[in-house]
Short mmCIF file of C-alpha atoms and ligand atoms in Angstrom, two decimals:
data_model
loop_
_atom_site.label_atom_id
_atom_site.label_comp_id
_atom_site.label_asym_id
_atom_site.label_seq_id
_atom_site.Cartn_x
_atom_site.Cartn_y
_atom_site.Cartn_z
CA MET A 879 -7.16 48.50 -58.26
CA ASN A 880 -6.89 45.24 -56.47
CA TYR A 881 -8.68 43.79 -53.05
CA GLU A 882 -5.31 43.16 -51.77
CA GLU A 883 -4.59 46.40 -53.06
CA LEU A 884 -7.91 48.33 -51.23
CA MET A 885 -7.39 46.47 -47.98
CA GLN A 886 -3.77 48.33 -47.89
CA LYS A 887 -5.51 51.83 -48.44
CA ALA A 888 -7.71 50.49 -45.42
CA GLU A 889 -4.80 49.75 -43.30
CA GLU A 890 -2.81 53.00 -44.16
CA VAL A 891 -6.08 55.93 -43.30
CA SER A 892 -6.29 53.82 -39.79
CA LYS A 893 -3.65 55.21 -39.04
CA ASN A 894 -5.87 58.38 -39.24
CA SER A 895 -8.80 57.25 -37.34
CA TYR A 896 -9.30 60.11 -34.60
CA SER A 897 -10.66 57.29 -31.18
CA PRO A 898 -9.37 58.99 -28.17
CA TYR A 899 -12.58 57.35 -26.49
CA SER A 900 -13.11 53.58 -27.89
CA LYS A 901 -9.41 53.32 -28.90
CA PHE A 902 -10.54 51.35 -31.62
CA PRO A 903 -8.99 52.67 -34.94
CA VAL A 904 -11.32 51.56 -38.66
CA GLY A 905 -10.34 51.99 -41.75
CA ALA A 906 -12.33 51.91 -45.40
CA CYS A 907 -11.45 51.78 -48.72
CA LEU A 908 -13.75 51.75 -51.31
CA LEU A 909 -14.00 51.01 -54.65
CA THR A 910 -16.54 52.95 -57.18
CA SER A 911 -18.10 52.07 -60.71
CA SER A 912 -15.68 55.01 -62.24
CA GLY A 913 -12.56 52.65 -61.12
CA LYS A 914 -11.56 55.17 -58.21
CA ILE A 915 -10.99 54.55 -55.19
CA TYR A 916 -12.08 56.70 -51.81
CA THR A 917 -11.02 56.49 -48.10
CA GLY A 918 -12.13 56.66 -44.68
CA CYS A 919 -11.01 56.79 -41.54
CA ASN A 920 -13.63 56.50 -38.25
CA PHE A 921 -13.73 60.21 -36.41
CA GLU A 922 -14.94 59.89 -33.00
CA ASN A 923 -16.32 62.85 -30.65
CA SER A 924 -16.57 64.24 -26.74
CA SER A 925 -20.35 63.96 -27.39
CA TYR A 926 -19.73 59.60 -28.55
CA GLY A 927 -22.83 59.98 -30.38
CA LEU A 928 -21.79 61.13 -32.58
CA THR A 929 -19.26 58.84 -34.47
CA ILE A 930 -18.70 58.16 -37.64
CA CYS A 931 -17.45 55.25 -38.85
CA ALA A 932 -14.79 54.37 -41.38
CA GLU A 933 -17.57 53.05 -44.17
CA ARG A 934 -19.61 55.98 -43.90
CA ASN A 935 -17.00 58.59 -43.85
CA ALA A 936 -15.05 56.97 -47.10
CA VAL A 937 -19.25 56.78 -48.88
CA GLY A 938 -19.33 60.61 -48.16
CA SER A 939 -16.35 61.29 -50.04
CA ALA A 940 -17.13 59.19 -53.17
CA ILE A 941 -21.07 60.93 -52.68
CA ALA A 942 -18.49 64.94 -52.48
CA GLU A 943 -16.50 63.46 -55.64
CA GLY A 944 -20.20 62.63 -57.87
CA GLU A 945 -19.93 58.91 -57.18
CA ARG A 946 -23.31 56.72 -57.37
CA GLU A 947 -21.93 53.17 -57.12
CA ILE A 948 -20.01 51.07 -55.30
CA LEU A 949 -18.71 48.17 -56.38
CA ALA A 950 -16.80 46.45 -52.98
CA VAL A 951 -15.29 48.24 -49.61
CA ALA A 952 -12.72 46.88 -48.08
CA ILE A 953 -12.33 46.98 -44.55
CA TYR A 954 -9.45 47.02 -41.56
CA SER A 955 -8.59 47.13 -37.83
CA PRO A 956 -5.46 47.13 -36.16
CA ASN A 957 -7.67 45.89 -33.24
CA GLN A 958 -9.64 43.21 -34.68
CA ASP A 959 -9.88 40.21 -36.93
CA CYS A 960 -12.43 40.51 -39.51
CA CYS A 961 -14.09 43.60 -39.02
CA SER A 962 -17.03 44.06 -40.38
CA PRO A 963 -19.20 46.80 -40.67
CA CYS A 964 -21.84 47.78 -38.28
CA GLY A 965 -25.89 47.46 -39.42
CA ALA A 966 -26.02 51.50 -39.78
CA CYS A 967 -23.03 51.31 -42.06
CA ARG A 968 -24.26 47.82 -44.18
CA GLN A 969 -27.50 50.31 -44.45
CA VAL A 970 -25.72 53.19 -45.97
CA LEU A 971 -23.57 51.20 -48.50
CA GLN A 972 -27.16 49.26 -49.62
CA GLU A 973 -28.04 52.88 -51.12
CA PHE A 974 -25.32 53.13 -53.21
CA LYS A 975 -25.54 49.15 -54.29
CA PRO A 976 -25.44 49.42 -58.56
CA GLN A 977 -28.97 47.50 -59.81
CA ASN A 978 -28.45 43.99 -60.02
CA LYS A 979 -25.24 43.76 -58.34
CA ASP A 980 -24.17 43.07 -55.21
CA ILE A 981 -21.45 45.01 -53.31
CA ASP A 982 -18.72 42.92 -51.91
CA ILE A 983 -17.67 43.64 -48.88
CA ILE A 984 -13.38 42.67 -48.13
CA LEU A 985 -12.43 41.81 -44.24
CA LYS A 986 -9.02 40.27 -43.62
CA SER A 987 -9.15 37.50 -40.47
CA ASN A 988 -6.03 36.05 -40.65
CA GLU A 989 -3.87 37.72 -42.89
CA GLU A 990 -6.33 36.63 -45.55
CA LEU A 991 -9.11 38.47 -47.49
CA LYS A 992 -12.60 36.94 -46.67
CA ILE A 993 -15.36 38.27 -49.66
CA ILE A 994 -18.86 39.20 -48.41
CA PRO A 995 -21.81 40.05 -50.83
CA LEU A 996 -23.35 42.87 -49.04
CA SER A 997 -26.74 41.00 -49.40
CA LYS A 998 -25.29 38.68 -46.89
CA LEU A 999 -25.01 41.12 -44.09
CA LEU A 1000 -27.90 42.44 -44.43
CA PRO A 1001 -30.45 40.39 -46.20
CA GLU A 1002 -34.04 41.90 -47.08
CA GLY A 1003 -32.30 45.78 -47.35
CA PHE A 1004 -34.31 48.34 -47.17
CA SER A 1005 -35.09 50.46 -50.31
CA LEU A 1006 -37.17 53.04 -51.34
N1 LIG B 1277 -16.56 51.42 -35.79
C1 LIG B 1277 -16.48 51.70 -37.31
O1 LIG B 1277 -15.58 52.81 -38.04
N2 LIG B 1277 -17.16 51.19 -38.32
C2 LIG B 1277 -17.80 49.97 -37.59
O2 LIG B 1277 -18.19 49.54 -39.52
C3 LIG B 1277 -18.29 49.52 -36.75
C4 LIG B 1277 -17.26 50.77 -35.82
C5 LIG B 1277 -16.11 52.97 -34.95
C6 LIG B 1277 -17.23 53.41 -35.02
C7 LIG B 1277 -16.02 53.78 -33.36
O3 LIG B 1277 -15.05 54.97 -33.57
C8 LIG B 1277 -14.86 52.51 -33.04
O4 LIG B 1277 -15.46 51.72 -34.33
C9 LIG B 1277 -15.60 51.56 -31.74
O5 LIG B 1277 -16.68 51.55 -32.27
#
C-alpha cells in the first residue's frame, strides 16, 4: 500500500466522521510493520471533552489487532488543507514508533502529499 492509497483511505473514512459539534470531519489511515492498514475517524460527544480524534481511533483499532509498530499515518480533513495531528495524537503515535525508526506523517497540501517525520512534529517526545 503506497502513501497515495493511504491518503485515499483516510479521505474515504473521513466521510464516516461523527462531528456534529465542530463540523470538522477527520479521517486517518495508518500502516503498520505487518503491512496492514487501519483506519479511524473522529467521533464527538455532547460532553465535548470526550471527543476522540481520527488518529487515536485508528491507533486503537491497530492495537486491538495486536499491532505494536506504526510506520506511517495519513491524515485528511475536507475542511482544512494540511490537517496536522494535535499534540495528544502526536504523543500517542510516539508510543508505537518502531525502534530506531521514525513514523511518517502524511498530510495533503494543495493536492500534493507532504511527508513529515513525527520527530519533527514532536521533538524530544516523552517515552519511558
Ligand atoms: N481532530 C482530529 O480528529 N484529529 C486531529 O489531530 C485534530 C482534531 C478532530 C477533533 C474534533 O472532533 C475536530 O477535529 C475539531 O477539533
